[in-house]
Structures are given as structure tokens and as C-alpha cells.
């Protein structure tokens, strides 16, 4: 039997962690774009658009991410596409992320006082202009901390893609465990790598939040 | 797409599904009650507890909140035996959920405690209550009431997250879906059905938690 | 033809009828004070004129243009009528200059240099030209409200609606805002203002409208309305018995 040093284990895990990072970025950026669309639908004047966004968000927030991954993986297969794991993983994570970001951002938009809508309306601005020049610039400020905070959930969410066979940090953990028979060390290290990725984001989210609160109190 | 949907297997396999649902419910019931209890203890430590314990609890909370549940589960199930702690699938799943919800709920509850007006602590002290008595009788319930909606959402999130316990062969709803798809090759249908069941469970759980909230915070119901 | 024609306007919130048939014509250059008890529908009336609320019945026209509930008509109306709010509602993320320039640039597509020149002129008018680069939270309430007036004026409206624009101000700041309004009135701006400043209404306004339970209960020149109220409700409101 080959001997694995802790360094061998760590090196393999770190190599796989690159894919965790890539998938997280793709999901976050893609989810952000779709989430922005959802936000606009959710606060649209059209009832049907609002209802669609509402049910979309409830569906994706009310079911397990793992099931969404399975359905993307096997569901896309029904269209006769041979679905690679990365495609199903990316798609499901983007749609899932969008639901959460859309909802977070809606909260931020709704936190902007009615007076801002009324004042901009009374100056003759249309709805898109109000959003673009008055509401979003203010909402974006308060959206930063929870958005950064949610990126941690996205990174952790990518761990589930190992279950449909995408090889990232968690999958590598299983593979390396099967080769080394050292689950305690391997999963401990896997956890530490996730921690190293997530903790700075959690912390900055907290700090940003605190800064924002202080700024608010000074107004 | 010329795929024929087939839900005929439901008749044959519904016992598996029912069993899976029962286990998922058991997991969230135990995880919910024990997890929130652990969360209250940890929140107390971080807000008012002994100084030496604070960093320990803080480390636990940060570690859990910044690592995936799946890895926590694997660590408990596959890793702990090398420390001599061998757990069955269900025990490991239960423990993982308690540990996970304990960390999240402690942060939520702590926020509720921190929002307590200073005067409440001072009033308690002026009535000769110890800090712990003040916490227990004056601060805790209003704090929980304040954050009950956030706590409820977290319980639902943990319930949905429990789907991964199928990966250590705990026979929950997802396990049932996996089992059925491996027998019938009706993967899509099996997952659609179990997803619908999860959605239903999430809605019911949210209702249940709202009702629990009315029961323990009667003021809220009166409002 | 009057500048603003309000004909049999009714407005309900659910089953609560707040405006019960308002008729009011405003001539160019008129300065009208709207007074009345809390809840009598004063704000609702102004908000209807600006299209912030949709009316349930009746019609409102401004300079011959009907108020209708679509974006094109609303925009046309709002270009003619400016509104000042009790809570100022300045845009906190923009400087004072930015506040005054924004709608000129995005609504009227005015080029930036022109918009800036207009903004400076309007700020000059309200006595705040030196605050062009300040942010709203660096100003006092009175200064913020004067910026709000400049912001509305920059759109070159033919009438201004003012809803209790001094009610959120500390007493010592009320005068500086009223002085600006007084000046506007003297320059011939058409003004419709809800106010509790009876002395100001008496000095500056050409007409006083007393609203009671969603109706125009009594109206006339301030001399008559204040010294010789006809109805018991107005007498009670003015504290005369
Ligand atoms: N958006 C709304 N929804 C429901 N009811 C409303 C709404 N806006 C106003 N009302 C009701 O309409 C009535 C008149 O309100 P309005 O604000 O016009 O009164 P007001 O004369 O301006 O009073 P105040 O002097 O207090 O400002 C009140 O009874 C109020 O409760
Ligand atoms: Mg009012």
C-alpha cells in the first residue's frame, strides 16, 4: 500500500478546491444576473410577473438544493442531452442562488422609504428611471452585507454537487478517503479548506453590516 | 422530447416513501428541539456566560457556519469512529442536525438577546434576581419572540438540508427516492414526487412553527 | 379657463370615502391655502392632483390636460405640477446639486451643463448656492426643504403643491422656508399649500379653502374666512366660539 503524507492529502484537496471556487463564482455571478431579473419581476406593476417571481422563489427556497440538482441532472437528460455533471451543477446552483438573491434584494428595495418613490415620481420619472437613478443606488448600499453573506451559502451549496458526481472539494474528500482510509484527517482538512474560503466572507459581511448601521445612526 | 412519464411505480413503492417521510420528520423533530435548546445555551454563553467559555462557543459556531453540512455529516459518521465514537446512520444524522442548527440558532437567538433593552436587565437586578434568573425569566421569552420568524426559517432550511443524510445511508425521503430510481429507472419522476413532498413538508413545518409561536408567545396572537 | 380644474373629485380607500366630491378651480398666479382638521383629506387632495393617488371619480385637469392613469399622461402632468413633501424626500445618495439636476437630465434629457446652470440658479433662488456639493444629511431641515423646493422649481413647473412643508421643521427653521415660499408667491407662481401657519396664510394667500370631512366646507379670501367664518365647523377649527 502506498503511504500518503498529510501533505499529499492536502495537495490533492487544494487542487480540487479550485473547482469549488470556479463553481461558486459561476453560480454567484449567474445567480446574481437571474436574481436581478427576478427582483424586477417581483416588484413589477404586472400582477402576473409578481406572481411568477413569488412562486419561483417559494419553489426554490422550499425544496432541497439536492433535489434541484437531481432534477437538473436527470431532467435535462430527458431532452436527450447527455448532461455532464458540471452543467447540471451550474444550472441548478444558478437558479437556486437567484431565488435567494432575488428575495434578499427585494427586501433591500422595500427598505427604501415610500417618500423616495413619491418624490421621484412627482419629478416626472418613469418606473425604470426611478429604479435606475433613485432606488437601486440606495438599495445597493444596504444589499452589500447580506449579499456577501449569502456567497457563503453558495460556496457551501457547491458541496452538494459532489453527489451528482462533480469533482470538487467534497468529492475529492471522498476519493482521497477511499484511497487513504484516513477519514478523520481528510474530512477535517476538507472542513478547514471550506472554512478558509467562507470565514473571510462571513466576517466581511458582519463588518460591512456594522459599518452600515453606524453610518445609518449618524444620519 | 418523447419521454413518457410514468408514475405507476408509486403504488408499489409508496411504503418506502412513507417510511422516508417519517424519518425526515423524525430528524427535524429531534434536530429542531435539541438544536434550538443547544442554541439557547450557546446564545446565553456568548451573551452573558462565563468569559472562558465564550471563545469555545464562538469557535464552534463559526466552524459550523462556515463549513458545509455534508462535510459535518461525513466527519461525524466517517471521521469520529477513529476517535472511538461509532454512530449508526440515524444517530449520526441526528447529531449532525443538532450540531448544525445549534450553531445557527445560537446566532439568531443572540441577536434577539442583544436587542433587549438595557432596562430589562437592570429591572431584573433591582428585583434581586441573579443574572441567570433575569435571563431565564425576563429576557429569554421576549428575545425568542423577537427572532421567532428568523428562527423558523432556519429550521425549515435545516429540514431541507437534511436531504443529504441519504449520503450516509440514513433512510430518509431522499434515500427512498434514490432507492426507487435505482429500481425503476424512473429517476425524474421519483425526484419530482419527493421534491413535491419536501415542498409540502416545508409549508407544513412553517405553519407548525407559526402555531408554536402563537402558543408560547400568547401576546403575539392577541395582537 | 382655469389653470387647475378639479371637478367632483371622489377618492375612496376601500370603503372609506376620503374625498366626497371636491370642486375647485385655481387661476394662474393664485396662492391657495388649504386648511382643515387632521384626516379631512387635505393631503389626499394634493396627492390626487399630482397623480400619486388615482381618483375614484371626477376629473382633474392642469393647463387643459386631463389627469389620466398611464405613464405618458402622468409624466406630462408632473412636468407641469411640482410637489414638495413634509419629509423633504431628498435623494440621500446624491449631492444637493445632484438632487436638483437629476430629473432635468433623466426626464427632460437636458444636457448636463445646462442642467447644472439651472440647478445653480434655482439654489441661488432659495439661498443655498454655496451648498451645491453638500450631501442632504449635512444640511439642516430648513435647508433640506429649500433644496426640495429648488429641485421642484428646476423642472419649471407652472404650479407647486406643498403639503405641510414646515411641519417637520424645528420652529426656528420655519421662517426661512416660508420666506422662500413668500418670494415665489410674489413672483407669480401658482401655489396650492396645505398649511397650519395661519398667519402666513392670512398674509400671503389669495384664497383659503377649509376642508371638512372630505368636502370643501368653506372658501374665500383670507380676510373673510379668518375674520368672519360662516360655518360652526370653521369657527371651531379656528378656535372661535
Ligand atoms: N393610503 C391610504 N390608505 C388608506 N387610508 C388612507 C390612505 N391615505 C390616507 N388615508 C385616510 O384618508 C383620510 C384622509 O387622510 P389625509 O392624509 O388626506 O388627511 P389630512 O387632511 O392630510 O390630515 P393631516 O392633517 O393629519 O395630514 C384619513 O382618514 C386617512 O386615514
Ligand atoms: Mg396631511
XYZ file of C-alpha atoms in Angstrom, chain A residues 58-59 61-68 70-71 74-76 78-79 100 152-153 155-156 159-160 162-163 170 174 177 183-185 187-188 190-192 194-196 198-199 202-203 206, chain B residues 1-3 5 62-68 70-71 74-75 78-80 82-83 104 107 156-157 160-161 163-164 166-167 173-174 177-178 181 187-188 191-192 194-195 198-199 202 206:
90
model
C -41.031 29.844 -2.960
C -40.348 26.768 -5.032
C -36.473 28.135 -1.276
C -38.986 25.482 -0.267
C -37.260 22.428 -1.723
C -33.849 20.885 -1.060
C -30.982 22.053 -3.218
C -30.031 18.394 -3.537
C -33.379 17.622 -5.196
C -32.915 20.560 -7.540
C -31.044 15.675 -9.119
C -33.846 17.113 -11.207
C -31.896 13.703 -14.696
C -34.412 16.195 -16.069
C -32.086 17.663 -18.678
C -34.968 13.726 -20.724
C -34.379 16.197 -23.520
C -32.256 33.729 -2.635
C -21.005 31.757 1.913
C -24.174 29.737 1.391
C -19.822 28.027 -1.518
C -21.289 25.551 0.932
C -20.522 20.734 -1.801
C -23.762 19.040 -2.829
C -20.285 16.095 -5.392
C -23.360 13.907 -5.010
C -16.098 17.403 -1.203
C -14.436 11.118 -0.531
C -10.612 8.982 1.976
C -11.471 9.933 7.101
C -10.781 11.910 10.237
C -7.792 13.716 8.749
C -12.677 15.417 6.244
C -11.052 17.566 8.895
C -11.770 19.464 3.830
C -13.686 21.315 6.516
C -10.724 23.591 7.169
C -14.090 25.324 3.312
C -13.638 27.351 6.443
C -10.736 29.229 4.897
C -16.054 31.002 3.820
C -14.908 32.635 7.007
C -18.732 35.816 6.700
C -16.521 38.162 8.633
C -20.519 41.214 9.503
C -38.896 15.294 -26.021
C -40.617 11.976 -26.495
C -40.477 10.823 -22.902
C -43.986 9.964 -17.799
C -18.014 29.897 13.370
C -16.726 26.479 12.401
C -20.195 25.103 11.775
C -21.497 28.172 9.980
C -18.566 28.227 7.599
C -18.464 24.586 6.529
C -20.981 22.552 4.512
C -22.426 17.460 4.132
C -18.853 17.630 5.411
C -19.183 12.895 6.866
C -16.846 13.984 9.624
C -16.791 8.523 8.915
C -14.297 10.531 10.943
C -15.370 10.165 14.553
C -11.264 6.840 14.577
C -11.717 8.612 17.915
C -27.163 28.782 13.502
C -26.501 33.378 16.407
C -37.010 24.955 7.540
C -33.604 25.426 5.912
C -34.415 20.851 3.582
C -30.692 20.422 4.161
C -31.779 15.596 2.323
C -28.049 14.878 2.287
C -29.140 9.888 2.448
C -25.438 10.007 1.596
C -37.103 10.704 1.972
C -34.208 11.314 -0.390
C -36.202 8.498 -3.917
C -32.723 7.203 -4.711
C -34.938 5.425 -9.066
C -35.315 9.000 -11.813
C -37.088 12.131 -12.949
C -37.314 13.119 -7.698
C -40.290 15.211 -8.787
C -40.069 13.638 -3.456
C -39.443 17.312 -4.252
C -40.419 18.273 0.579
C -42.233 21.407 -0.539
C -41.672 22.861 4.281
C -43.666 26.736 8.583
